[in-house]
Amino acid sequence: MGICRDVKTQPKKEKRLGGNRAALFVYATEGLENMAFVAIAVSLVTYFYGYMNFSLTKSAITLTNFLGTAFMLTLVGGFICDTYLSRFKTCVLFISMELLGYALLAVQAHFPHLRPIPCKGHMNKCEAANSSQTAILFTGLYLVALGTSGVKAALPALGADQFNDEKNPKEVAQLSSFFNWFLLSLTIGAIFGVTILVWITTNQGWEWGFGICFVAVLFSLIFVCMGKSLYRNNKPMGSPLLRILQVFVAAIQNRKLPIPENTEESHEIHDKEARTHEEILQRTEQFRFLDRAAIIRSTNDATTSTTQGPWTLCTMTQVEETKILIRMLPIIFSTVFMNTCLAQLQTFTIQQSTTMNPNLFGFKVPGSSIPVIPLLFMFVLIPLYDRIFVPLARKITGVPTGIRHLQRIGIGLVLSAVSMAVSGVVETHRKSLAYKHNMVDSLEPLPMSLFWLGFQYAIFGAADMFSLVGLLEFFYAESSTGMKSLSTAISWCSVAFGYFLSTVVVEVVNKVSGGWLANNNINRDKLNYFYWLLSLLSLVNFGFYLLCASWYKYKNVEVKQGDAEGKVEMAMA
């Protein structure tokens, strides 16, 4: 038996965990779940407007609030992941909630008495949804929002964990590729969602649409469970928010003490058995007032930390964990406005499409399927970026990811400003045709193909490819070991803030401009002016982002491997 114990069989089994085999189940889960979510995200405006008898403005605001909530609630999923449950268990829990939401929406869409009487004539004469009908709608919607939020927080981190073995140089390189392929799986799911699923919804009814969403999410639950035996699962390390709060409390209590100049004077747990982190973060010079949280108070007899609790003494790693989060916040805030622009493509641009010629080669294309254009563009661009651009850029820059995360995000912000400018040009042309053919108040489609909208969508698709993956990878790579899921959730919050800000921007612009977007007839609105305003504000926002990116300092981490200690400079991330 002693000989058997000396044979190191367990590490071999550990090596079989993770890697591409495990990631395949993550890709499948993401594709199916996102297919359902994107399909309703791009077409819910027509459901609110045509089935629930909401006004055009109320439909747009309801959608943006729903999407904003879905991305904001990722913080809940991220917190649960890092504190209580593994990422796998969190995915299972929240996918189950999402299933309940789609089931409720499908039931409401199927039974007419659960919806208001459909409009036959003028919108002003429509019967509004009563309180019980509205309650059913919002309960289903926000169960979907809560469910998809947990998936968005846990699933990217679960997949990235399969390539997070820093002892294996090959996996370090594969981690960057994972986020690109994760986006590709998200894109493939979205393509099916905005084409096949939207077509079924438009032609067969919303009960079919919500029903298929239910089936897709059910299969996503099956796939994520199938990979259970292959996953590397994280161990929850306690509340990261509590650790951060302890740093602020300890720093305030020690505010009268001098900041130590020598790192060795600060508290850190180097004992491999005692420390709770897999990494030890090195001290940085920013926010030095927080360093007081790691000061070991001296007594007359000795200098010791044994009598100090977690609210009066923190480790330097804990302090640096807090600094990392503070440094990340300006980055996330400077990317919010891009997602405000994205919200316009999912609301007003869809309404533009309903006034245009939907025929292509004899096939009637639903306006809600127009977002397939940027998705197809991303479908081609992502493999080219990962397999051609990154290797070439890596040879030039020496950076494993080709270009740094913050540079990638910046490119996306510039492209979003270009997309809004192009949107203004296309809308100006569309309105000129409406006036030229005396069709301003007509319900007939204009003599202009809706595929003109593809220009702005294609440019924004490229912007999304750069910024979304850049944010996800940046927050995962830069966060500490105990905050991977929460940091991933924070990156999604940029989308949430963007949708909420969109609601505010629309209302403020309407009030200040005297009603650019106040008409129920989009041909009489001044949507082109609104798009150009967004483009100008996007350029201002990019200037703010440049300041934040130049100020940011990448983390230093010391990783203990066995009995050896190695320092890894994360500035190449």
Coordinates of C-alpha atoms in Angstrom, one line a residue:
M1 CA 0.0 0.0 0.0
G2 CA 2.9 2.3 0.7
I3 CA 4.3 1.8 -2.7
C4 CA 0.9 2.5 -4.2
R5 CA 0.7 5.8 -2.4
D6 CA 4.0 6.8 -3.8
V7 CA 2.8 6.3 -7.3
K8 CA 1.5 9.8 -8.4
T9 CA -1.6 8.8 -10.3
Q10 CA -3.8 11.6 -9.1
P11 CA -1.9 14.4 -10.9
K12 CA -2.4 12.5 -14.2
K13 CA -6.1 12.5 -13.6
E14 CA -6.0 16.2 -12.9
K15 CA -4.3 16.9 -16.2
R16 CA -7.2 15.3 -18.0
L17 CA -9.5 17.9 -16.6
G18 CA -10.1 21.2 -18.4
G19 CA -8.8 22.0 -21.9
N20 CA -10.7 22.0 -25.2
R21 CA -12.8 19.0 -24.4
A22 CA -14.4 20.7 -21.4
A23 CA -14.7 24.0 -23.3
L24 CA -16.8 22.3 -26.0
F25 CA -19.6 21.9 -23.6
V26 CA -19.3 25.6 -22.5
Y27 CA -19.4 26.6 -26.2
A28 CA -22.6 24.5 -26.8
T29 CA -24.3 25.9 -23.7
E30 CA -23.5 29.5 -24.6
G31 CA -24.7 29.1 -28.2
L32 CA -28.1 27.6 -27.3
E33 CA -28.7 30.0 -24.4
N34 CA -27.8 33.0 -26.4
M35 CA -29.9 31.9 -29.4
A36 CA -33.0 32.2 -27.2
F37 CA -32.0 35.4 -25.5
V38 CA -30.9 37.3 -28.6
A39 CA -34.0 36.1 -30.5
I40 CA -36.4 37.8 -28.0
A41 CA -34.0 40.8 -27.5
V42 CA -34.2 41.8 -31.1
S43 CA -38.0 41.3 -31.6
L44 CA -39.6 42.0 -28.2
V45 CA -40.3 45.6 -29.3
T46 CA -42.8 44.2 -31.9
Y47 CA -44.3 41.9 -29.3
F48 CA -44.8 44.8 -26.9
Y49 CA -46.1 47.0 -29.7
G50 CA -48.3 44.5 -31.6
Y51 CA -49.4 42.0 -28.9
M52 CA -49.3 43.9 -25.6
N53 CA -50.5 47.2 -27.1
F54 CA -47.7 49.3 -25.7
S55 CA -46.8 52.6 -27.4
L56 CA -43.7 52.8 -29.5
T57 CA -41.8 54.7 -26.9
K58 CA -43.0 52.5 -24.1
S59 CA -42.0 49.4 -26.1
A60 CA -38.5 50.7 -26.6
I61 CA -38.1 51.8 -23.0
T62 CA -39.5 48.4 -21.7
L63 CA -37.0 46.5 -23.8
T64 CA -34.0 48.6 -22.8
N65 CA -35.0 48.3 -19.1
F66 CA -35.4 44.5 -19.5
L67 CA -32.0 44.2 -21.2
G68 CA -30.3 46.5 -18.7
T69 CA -31.7 44.5 -15.8
A70 CA -30.5 41.2 -17.4
F71 CA -26.9 42.5 -17.6
M72 CA -27.0 44.3 -14.2
L73 CA -28.1 41.2 -12.4
T74 CA -24.9 39.5 -13.5
L75 CA -23.5 40.9 -10.3
V76 CA -25.8 38.6 -8.3
G77 CA -24.5 35.6 -10.3
G78 CA -20.9 36.6 -10.0
F79 CA -21.2 37.1 -6.2
I80 CA -22.9 33.7 -5.7
C81 CA -20.1 32.1 -7.8
D82 CA -17.2 33.5 -5.8
T83 CA -18.9 33.2 -2.4
Y84 CA -21.1 30.2 -2.2
L85 CA -21.4 27.9 -5.3
S86 CA -19.0 26.7 -7.9
R87 CA -19.4 28.2 -11.4
F88 CA -21.0 24.9 -12.7
K89 CA -23.6 24.9 -9.9
T90 CA -24.4 28.5 -10.5
C91 CA -25.0 27.8 -14.2
V92 CA -27.4 25.0 -13.4
L93 CA -29.3 27.1 -10.9
F94 CA -29.8 30.1 -13.2
I95 CA -30.5 28.2 -16.4
S96 CA -33.4 26.6 -14.4
M97 CA -34.7 30.0 -13.6
E98 CA -34.5 31.0 -17.2
L99 CA -36.5 28.0 -18.2
L100 CA -39.3 29.0 -15.9
G101 CA -39.4 32.5 -17.5
Y102 CA -39.7 31.2 -21.0
A103 CA -42.4 28.7 -20.0
L104 CA -44.5 31.5 -18.5
L105 CA -44.1 33.7 -21.5
A106 CA -45.0 30.8 -23.8
V107 CA -48.2 30.2 -21.8
Q108 CA -49.2 33.9 -22.0
A109 CA -48.6 34.0 -25.8
H110 CA -50.6 30.9 -26.3
F111 CA -53.8 31.9 -24.4
P112 CA -55.5 35.0 -25.8
H113 CA -57.3 35.9 -22.6
L114 CA -53.9 36.4 -21.0
R115 CA -53.2 39.3 -23.4
P116 CA -55.1 42.4 -24.4
I117 CA -57.4 42.4 -27.4
P118 CA -55.2 42.9 -30.6
C119 CA -55.5 46.3 -32.3
K120 CA -57.5 46.3 -35.5
G121 CA -57.3 50.0 -36.3
H122 CA -55.6 53.0 -34.9
M123 CA -53.1 52.7 -32.0
N124 CA -55.0 55.3 -30.1
K125 CA -58.1 53.0 -30.0
C126 CA -56.2 50.0 -28.6
E127 CA -57.2 48.3 -25.4
A128 CA -54.4 48.6 -22.8
A129 CA -53.1 45.5 -21.0
N130 CA -54.6 45.1 -17.6
S131 CA -52.6 44.7 -14.4
S132 CA -52.8 40.9 -14.3
Q133 CA -51.7 40.6 -17.9
T134 CA -48.8 43.0 -17.3
A135 CA -47.8 41.1 -14.1
I136 CA -47.6 37.8 -16.1
L137 CA -45.5 39.5 -18.8
F138 CA -43.0 41.1 -16.4
T139 CA -42.7 38.0 -14.2
G140 CA -41.8 35.9 -17.2
L141 CA -39.5 38.6 -18.6
Y142 CA -37.5 39.2 -15.4
L143 CA -37.2 35.4 -14.6
V144 CA -35.5 35.3 -18.0
A145 CA -33.4 38.3 -17.1
L146 CA -32.3 36.8 -13.8
G147 CA -31.6 33.4 -15.4
T148 CA -29.5 34.7 -18.3
S149 CA -27.6 37.1 -15.9
G150 CA -26.3 34.2 -13.8
V151 CA -25.2 32.4 -17.0
K152 CA -23.4 35.4 -18.3
A153 CA -21.5 35.8 -15.0
A154 CA -20.6 32.1 -14.5
L155 CA -20.2 30.5 -17.9
P156 CA -17.4 32.7 -19.3
A157 CA -15.4 32.2 -16.1
L158 CA -16.2 28.5 -16.1
G159 CA -14.8 28.2 -19.6
A160 CA -11.7 30.3 -18.9
D161 CA -11.0 28.2 -15.8
Q162 CA -10.3 25.2 -18.2
F163 CA -7.3 27.1 -19.5
N164 CA -6.1 28.8 -16.4
D165 CA -3.2 26.5 -15.5
E166 CA -0.2 29.0 -15.3
K167 CA 2.2 26.0 -15.0
N168 CA 1.3 25.1 -18.5
P169 CA 2.6 27.7 -21.0
K170 CA 0.3 26.3 -23.8
E171 CA -2.8 26.9 -21.7
V172 CA -1.7 30.5 -21.1
A173 CA -1.8 31.1 -24.8
Q174 CA -5.1 29.1 -25.2
L175 CA -6.8 31.3 -22.7
S176 CA -6.8 34.3 -25.0
S177 CA -8.2 32.1 -27.9
F178 CA -10.9 30.8 -25.6
F179 CA -12.6 34.2 -25.4
N180 CA -12.5 34.6 -29.1
W181 CA -14.1 31.1 -29.6
F182 CA -16.6 31.8 -26.8
L183 CA -17.7 34.9 -28.8
L184 CA -17.9 32.8 -31.9
S185 CA -20.3 30.3 -30.2
L186 CA -22.3 33.3 -28.9
T187 CA -22.4 34.6 -32.4
I188 CA -23.5 31.4 -34.0
G189 CA -26.3 31.0 -31.5
A190 CA -27.4 34.6 -32.2
I191 CA -27.4 34.0 -36.0
F192 CA -29.8 31.2 -35.6
G193 CA -31.8 33.3 -33.1
V194 CA -32.3 36.3 -35.3
T195 CA -33.0 34.3 -38.5
I196 CA -34.7 31.0 -38.0
L197 CA -36.2 31.7 -34.6
V198 CA -37.4 35.2 -35.5
W199 CA -38.9 33.9 -38.8
I200 CA -40.8 31.2 -36.8
T201 CA -42.0 33.8 -34.3
T202 CA -43.1 36.2 -37.1
N203 CA -44.9 33.6 -39.2
Q204 CA -46.1 31.0 -36.7
G205 CA -46.7 33.1 -33.6
W206 CA -45.1 34.1 -30.4
E207 CA -46.1 30.9 -28.6
W208 CA -43.9 29.0 -31.0
G209 CA -41.1 31.5 -30.5
F210 CA -41.1 31.3 -26.7
G211 CA -41.6 27.6 -26.8
I212 CA -38.5 27.0 -29.0
C213 CA -36.6 29.3 -26.6
F214 CA -37.7 27.0 -23.8
V215 CA -36.4 23.9 -25.7
A216 CA -33.1 25.6 -26.6
V217 CA -32.4 26.6 -23.0
L218 CA -33.4 23.1 -21.8
F219 CA -30.7 21.6 -24.1
S220 CA -28.2 24.2 -22.9
L221 CA -28.8 22.8 -19.4
I222 CA -28.3 19.3 -20.6
F223 CA -25.0 20.2 -22.3
V224 CA -23.5 22.0 -19.4
C225 CA -24.3 19.0 -17.2
M226 CA -22.7 16.6 -19.7
G227 CA -19.4 18.3 -19.2
K228 CA -19.4 18.1 -15.4
S229 CA -16.8 15.2 -15.2
L230 CA -14.4 17.2 -17.3
Y231 CA -14.5 20.7 -15.6
R232 CA -12.0 22.2 -13.4
N233 CA -14.3 23.7 -10.7
N234 CA -13.4 26.7 -8.7
K235 CA -13.7 26.6 -4.9
P236 CA -15.6 29.6 -3.5
M237 CA -13.3 31.7 -1.4
G238 CA -15.8 33.7 0.6
S239 CA -17.3 37.1 -0.2
P240 CA -15.0 39.3 -2.2
L241 CA -17.2 42.3 -1.3
L242 CA -16.6 41.5 2.4
R243 CA -12.8 41.3 1.9
I244 CA -12.9 44.7 0.1
L245 CA -15.0 46.2 2.9
Q246 CA -12.5 44.9 5.5
V247 CA -9.7 46.7 3.6
F248 CA -11.5 50.1 3.8
V249 CA -12.5 49.6 7.5
A250 CA -8.9 48.6 8.5
A251 CA -7.4 51.4 6.5
I252 CA -9.7 54.0 8.2
Q253 CA -8.9 52.6 11.6
N254 CA -5.1 52.8 10.9
R255 CA -5.4 56.2 9.2
K256 CA -3.1 57.8 11.8
L257 CA -0.3 55.3 11.2
P258 CA 2.5 56.1 8.8
I259 CA 2.5 54.2 5.5
P260 CA 5.3 51.7 5.5
E261 CA 7.9 52.3 2.8
N262 CA 9.2 48.7 2.8
T263 CA 6.9 45.9 1.5
E264 CA 8.3 43.5 4.1
E265 CA 6.7 45.6 6.8
S266 CA 3.2 44.8 5.5
H267 CA 1.2 41.8 6.5
E268 CA 1.1 38.8 4.1
I269 CA 0.6 35.1 4.4
H270 CA 3.4 33.2 2.8
D271 CA 2.8 29.9 4.4
K272 CA 1.5 27.6 1.7
E273 CA -0.8 25.7 4.2
A274 CA -2.2 28.9 5.8
R275 CA -2.8 31.2 2.8
T276 CA -6.2 31.3 1.2
H277 CA -5.1 32.6 -2.2
E278 CA -3.3 30.8 -5.0
E279 CA -1.5 34.0 -5.8
I280 CA 0.2 36.7 -3.9
L281 CA -0.3 40.2 -5.3
Q282 CA 2.6 42.5 -5.2
R283 CA 2.3 46.0 -3.8
T284 CA 1.6 48.9 -6.2
E285 CA 2.0 52.6 -5.7
Q286 CA -1.5 53.7 -6.5
F287 CA -4.0 54.3 -3.7
R288 CA -1.3 54.0 -1.0
F289 CA -3.7 55.1 1.7
L290 CA -5.2 51.6 1.5
D291 CA -1.8 50.1 2.4
R292 CA -2.5 51.1 6.0
A293 CA -4.9 48.1 6.1
A294 CA -1.9 45.8 6.1
I295 CA 0.1 47.5 8.8
I296 CA 1.0 45.2 11.7
R297 CA 0.5 47.2 14.9
S298 CA 3.4 47.1 17.3
T299 CA 3.1 46.7 21.1
N300 CA 5.7 47.2 23.8
D301 CA 6.5 43.5 23.9
A302 CA 6.4 42.5 20.3
T303 CA 5.2 43.3 16.8
T304 CA 2.5 40.7 16.1
S305 CA -0.6 40.1 14.1
T306 CA -2.1 37.4 16.2
T307 CA -4.3 39.7 18.2
Q308 CA -5.6 41.6 15.2
G309 CA -8.7 40.4 13.4
P310 CA -9.7 40.7 9.7
W311 CA -11.3 44.1 10.3
T312 CA -8.1 45.7 11.7
L313 CA -5.5 43.8 9.7
C314 CA -5.6 42.6 6.1
T315 CA -3.0 41.0 3.8
M316 CA -1.3 43.0 1.1
T317 CA -2.9 40.7 -1.4
Q318 CA -6.3 41.6 0.0
V319 CA -5.3 45.3 -0.3
E320 CA -4.1 44.9 -3.9
E321 CA -7.3 43.0 -4.7
T322 CA -9.2 46.1 -3.6
K323 CA -6.9 48.4 -5.6
I324 CA -7.5 46.3 -8.8
L325 CA -11.3 46.7 -8.5
I326 CA -10.9 50.5 -8.0
R327 CA -8.6 50.7 -11.0
M328 CA -11.1 48.8 -13.2
L329 CA -14.1 51.0 -12.5
P330 CA -13.1 54.0 -14.7
I331 CA -12.5 51.5 -17.6
I332 CA -16.0 50.0 -17.2
F333 CA -17.6 53.5 -17.0
S334 CA -15.8 54.7 -20.1
T335 CA -17.3 51.8 -22.2
V336 CA -20.9 52.4 -21.1
F337 CA -21.8 54.9 -23.8
M338 CA -20.9 52.4 -26.6
N339 CA -23.7 50.1 -25.3
T340 CA -26.0 53.1 -25.2
C341 CA -25.4 53.2 -29.0
L342 CA -26.0 49.5 -29.2
A343 CA -29.4 49.9 -27.6
Q344 CA -30.5 52.2 -30.4
L345 CA -29.7 49.5 -33.0
Q346 CA -32.0 47.2 -31.1
T347 CA -34.9 49.6 -30.8
F348 CA -35.1 52.5 -33.3
T349 CA -33.3 50.7 -36.1
I350 CA -35.7 47.8 -35.8
Q351 CA -38.5 50.3 -36.2
Q352 CA -36.8 51.8 -39.2
S353 CA -36.8 48.4 -40.8
T354 CA -40.6 48.1 -40.6
T355 CA -40.9 51.1 -43.0
M356 CA -38.6 49.7 -45.6
N357 CA -38.8 47.1 -48.4
P358 CA -38.2 43.7 -46.7
N359 CA -38.0 41.6 -49.9
L360 CA -34.8 39.9 -50.9
F361 CA -34.7 37.5 -53.9
G362 CA -38.5 36.9 -53.4
F363 CA -38.1 36.1 -49.7
K364 CA -39.7 38.4 -47.1
V365 CA -37.1 39.2 -44.4
P366 CA -38.5 40.2 -41.0
G367 CA -37.0 43.5 -39.8
S368 CA -36.0 41.8 -36.6
S369 CA -33.6 39.6 -38.6
I370 CA -31.5 42.5 -39.8
P371 CA -29.0 42.1 -36.9
V372 CA -27.9 38.9 -38.7
I373 CA -25.7 41.2 -40.8
P374 CA -23.2 42.1 -38.1
L375 CA -23.4 38.6 -36.8
L376 CA -22.4 37.1 -40.1
F377 CA -19.6 39.7 -40.3
M378 CA -18.4 38.7 -36.9
F379 CA -18.7 35.0 -37.8
V380 CA -16.1 35.5 -40.6
L381 CA -14.0 38.1 -38.7
I382 CA -13.5 36.2 -35.4
P383 CA -11.6 33.2 -36.9
L384 CA -9.5 35.6 -39.1
Y385 CA -8.7 37.7 -36.0
D386 CA -7.7 34.7 -33.9
R387 CA -5.8 32.7 -36.5
I388 CA -4.2 35.4 -38.7
F389 CA -4.2 38.8 -37.0
V390 CA -3.2 37.7 -33.5
P391 CA -0.2 35.5 -34.6
L392 CA 1.1 38.4 -36.9
A393 CA 0.6 41.0 -34.2
R394 CA 2.2 38.8 -31.6
K395 CA 5.4 38.7 -33.7
I396 CA 5.5 42.4 -33.9
T397 CA 4.4 43.4 -30.4
G398 CA 5.6 40.3 -28.4
V399 CA 2.2 40.4 -26.6
P400 CA 0.6 36.9 -26.4
T401 CA -2.8 38.3 -27.3
G402 CA -1.4 40.3 -30.3
I403 CA -2.5 43.6 -28.9
R404 CA -3.3 44.5 -25.3
H405 CA -6.8 44.3 -23.9
L406 CA -7.2 48.0 -23.5
Q407 CA -6.0 48.7 -27.1
R408 CA -8.6 46.2 -28.3
I409 CA -11.4 47.9 -26.3
G410 CA -10.3 51.3 -27.7
I411 CA -10.6 50.1 -31.3
G412 CA -14.2 49.0 -30.6
L413 CA -15.1 52.4 -29.1
V414 CA -13.9 54.2 -32.3
L415 CA -15.8 51.9 -34.6
S416 CA -19.0 52.5 -32.5
A417 CA -18.7 56.2 -33.2
V418 CA -18.3 55.5 -36.9
S419 CA -21.4 53.3 -36.8
M420 CA -23.6 56.0 -35.3
A421 CA -22.4 58.5 -38.0
V422 CA -23.3 56.0 -40.7
S423 CA -26.7 55.5 -39.1
G424 CA -27.4 59.2 -39.4
V425 CA -26.5 59.2 -43.1
V426 CA -28.7 56.2 -43.8
E427 CA -31.7 57.6 -41.9
T428 CA -31.4 60.9 -43.7
H429 CA -31.6 59.0 -47.0
R430 CA -34.6 57.0 -45.8
K431 CA -36.5 60.1 -44.7
S432 CA -35.8 61.9 -48.0
L433 CA -37.4 59.0 -49.9
A434 CA -40.5 59.1 -47.6
Y435 CA -41.0 62.8 -48.4
K436 CA -40.1 62.4 -52.0
H437 CA -42.7 59.7 -52.6
N438 CA -45.3 61.4 -50.3
M439 CA -45.2 58.3 -48.0
V440 CA -44.6 60.1 -44.7
D441 CA -47.9 58.8 -43.2
S442 CA -48.2 55.7 -45.3
L443 CA -48.1 52.2 -43.9
E444 CA -46.7 50.9 -47.2
P445 CA -42.9 50.1 -47.4
L446 CA -40.6 52.7 -48.8
P447 CA -38.8 51.9 -52.1
M448 CA -35.6 51.3 -50.2
S449 CA -34.3 47.9 -49.1
L450 CA -33.9 47.4 -45.4
F451 CA -30.5 46.0 -46.1
W452 CA -29.3 49.6 -46.2
L453 CA -29.3 49.3 -42.5
G454 CA -26.6 46.6 -42.8
F455 CA -23.9 49.2 -43.1
Q456 CA -24.3 50.5 -39.6
Y457 CA -24.8 47.0 -38.2
A458 CA -21.7 45.6 -39.9
I459 CA -19.5 48.4 -38.5
F460 CA -21.0 48.0 -35.0
G461 CA -20.5 44.2 -35.3
A462 CA -16.8 44.8 -35.7
A463 CA -16.8 47.2 -32.8
D464 CA -18.5 44.6 -30.6
M465 CA -16.0 41.9 -31.5
F466 CA -13.1 44.2 -30.3
S467 CA -14.7 45.6 -27.2
L468 CA -16.8 42.8 -25.8
V469 CA -14.0 40.2 -25.9
G470 CA -11.5 42.8 -24.8
L471 CA -13.6 43.6 -21.7
L472 CA -14.3 39.9 -20.8
E473 CA -10.6 38.9 -21.1
F474 CA -9.4 42.1 -19.4
F475 CA -11.5 41.6 -16.4
Y476 CA -10.9 37.9 -16.1
A477 CA -7.1 38.3 -16.5
E478 CA -6.7 41.3 -14.2
S479 CA -9.0 40.1 -11.4
S480 CA -7.7 38.2 -8.4
T481 CA -8.3 34.5 -8.0
G482 CA -11.2 35.0 -5.6
M483 CA -13.0 37.6 -7.8
K484 CA -13.0 36.0 -11.3
S485 CA -16.8 35.6 -11.6
L486 CA -17.6 38.9 -10.0
S487 CA -15.2 40.7 -12.3
T488 CA -16.7 39.0 -15.3
A489 CA -20.1 40.2 -14.1
I490 CA -18.7 43.7 -13.8
S491 CA -17.7 43.7 -17.5
W492 CA -21.3 42.8 -18.4
C493 CA -22.5 45.8 -16.3
S494 CA -21.1 48.1 -19.0
V495 CA -23.9 46.7 -21.2
A496 CA -26.5 47.2 -18.4
F497 CA -25.5 50.8 -17.7
G498 CA -25.6 51.4 -21.5
Y499 CA -29.2 50.3 -21.7
F500 CA -30.3 52.2 -18.7
L501 CA -28.5 55.3 -20.0
S502 CA -30.2 54.9 -23.3
T503 CA -33.6 55.4 -21.6
V504 CA -32.3 58.6 -20.0
V505 CA -30.7 59.8 -23.2
V506 CA -33.9 59.3 -25.2
E507 CA -36.0 61.2 -22.6
V508 CA -33.6 64.0 -22.2
V509 CA -33.1 64.5 -25.9
N510 CA -36.8 64.5 -26.4
K511 CA -37.2 67.2 -23.8
V512 CA -34.3 69.4 -24.8
S513 CA -34.8 69.1 -28.6
G514 CA -38.6 69.7 -28.4
G515 CA -39.5 66.2 -29.5
W516 CA -36.9 64.7 -31.9
L517 CA -38.2 61.2 -31.0
A518 CA -41.7 62.1 -29.7
N519 CA -43.8 61.1 -32.6
N520 CA -45.4 57.6 -33.0
N521 CA -44.5 58.0 -36.7
I522 CA -40.8 57.5 -37.2
N523 CA -40.9 59.3 -40.6
R524 CA -41.7 62.5 -38.7
D525 CA -39.0 62.1 -36.1
K526 CA -35.6 63.5 -36.3
L527 CA -33.8 60.2 -35.7
N528 CA -30.9 61.2 -38.0
Y529 CA -30.1 64.1 -35.7
F530 CA -30.2 61.8 -32.8
Y531 CA -27.7 59.4 -34.4
W532 CA -25.3 62.2 -35.2
L533 CA -25.5 63.4 -31.6
L534 CA -24.6 59.9 -30.4
S535 CA -21.6 59.8 -32.8
L536 CA -20.3 63.1 -31.4
L537 CA -20.8 62.0 -27.8
S538 CA -19.0 58.7 -28.6
L539 CA -15.9 60.6 -29.7
V540 CA -16.0 62.6 -26.5
N541 CA -16.4 59.3 -24.6
F542 CA -13.4 57.9 -26.4
G543 CA -11.2 60.8 -25.2
F544 CA -12.3 60.0 -21.6
Y545 CA -11.4 56.3 -22.2
L546 CA -7.9 57.2 -23.4
L547 CA -7.3 59.0 -20.1
C548 CA -8.5 56.1 -18.1
A549 CA -6.5 53.5 -20.1
S550 CA -3.3 55.5 -19.9
W551 CA -3.8 55.8 -16.1
Y552 CA -4.4 52.1 -15.5
K553 CA -1.6 49.9 -14.1
Y554 CA -1.6 46.2 -14.7
K555 CA -1.3 43.9 -11.7
N556 CA 1.9 42.1 -10.5
V557 CA 1.4 38.7 -9.1
E558 CA 3.6 36.2 -7.4
V559 CA 2.5 32.6 -7.9
K560 CA 3.7 29.8 -5.6
Q561 CA 4.3 26.6 -7.4
G562 CA 5.2 23.8 -5.0
D563 CA 8.0 25.1 -2.9
A564 CA 9.3 27.6 -5.4
E565 CA 8.1 31.1 -5.8
G566 CA 7.9 32.9 -9.1
K567 CA 7.0 36.4 -10.1
V568 CA 4.8 36.9 -13.1
E569 CA 4.4 40.3 -14.6
M570 CA 0.9 40.6 -15.9
A571 CA 1.5 43.7 -18.0
M572 CA 1.6 41.5 -21.1
A573 CA -2.0 40.6 -20.5

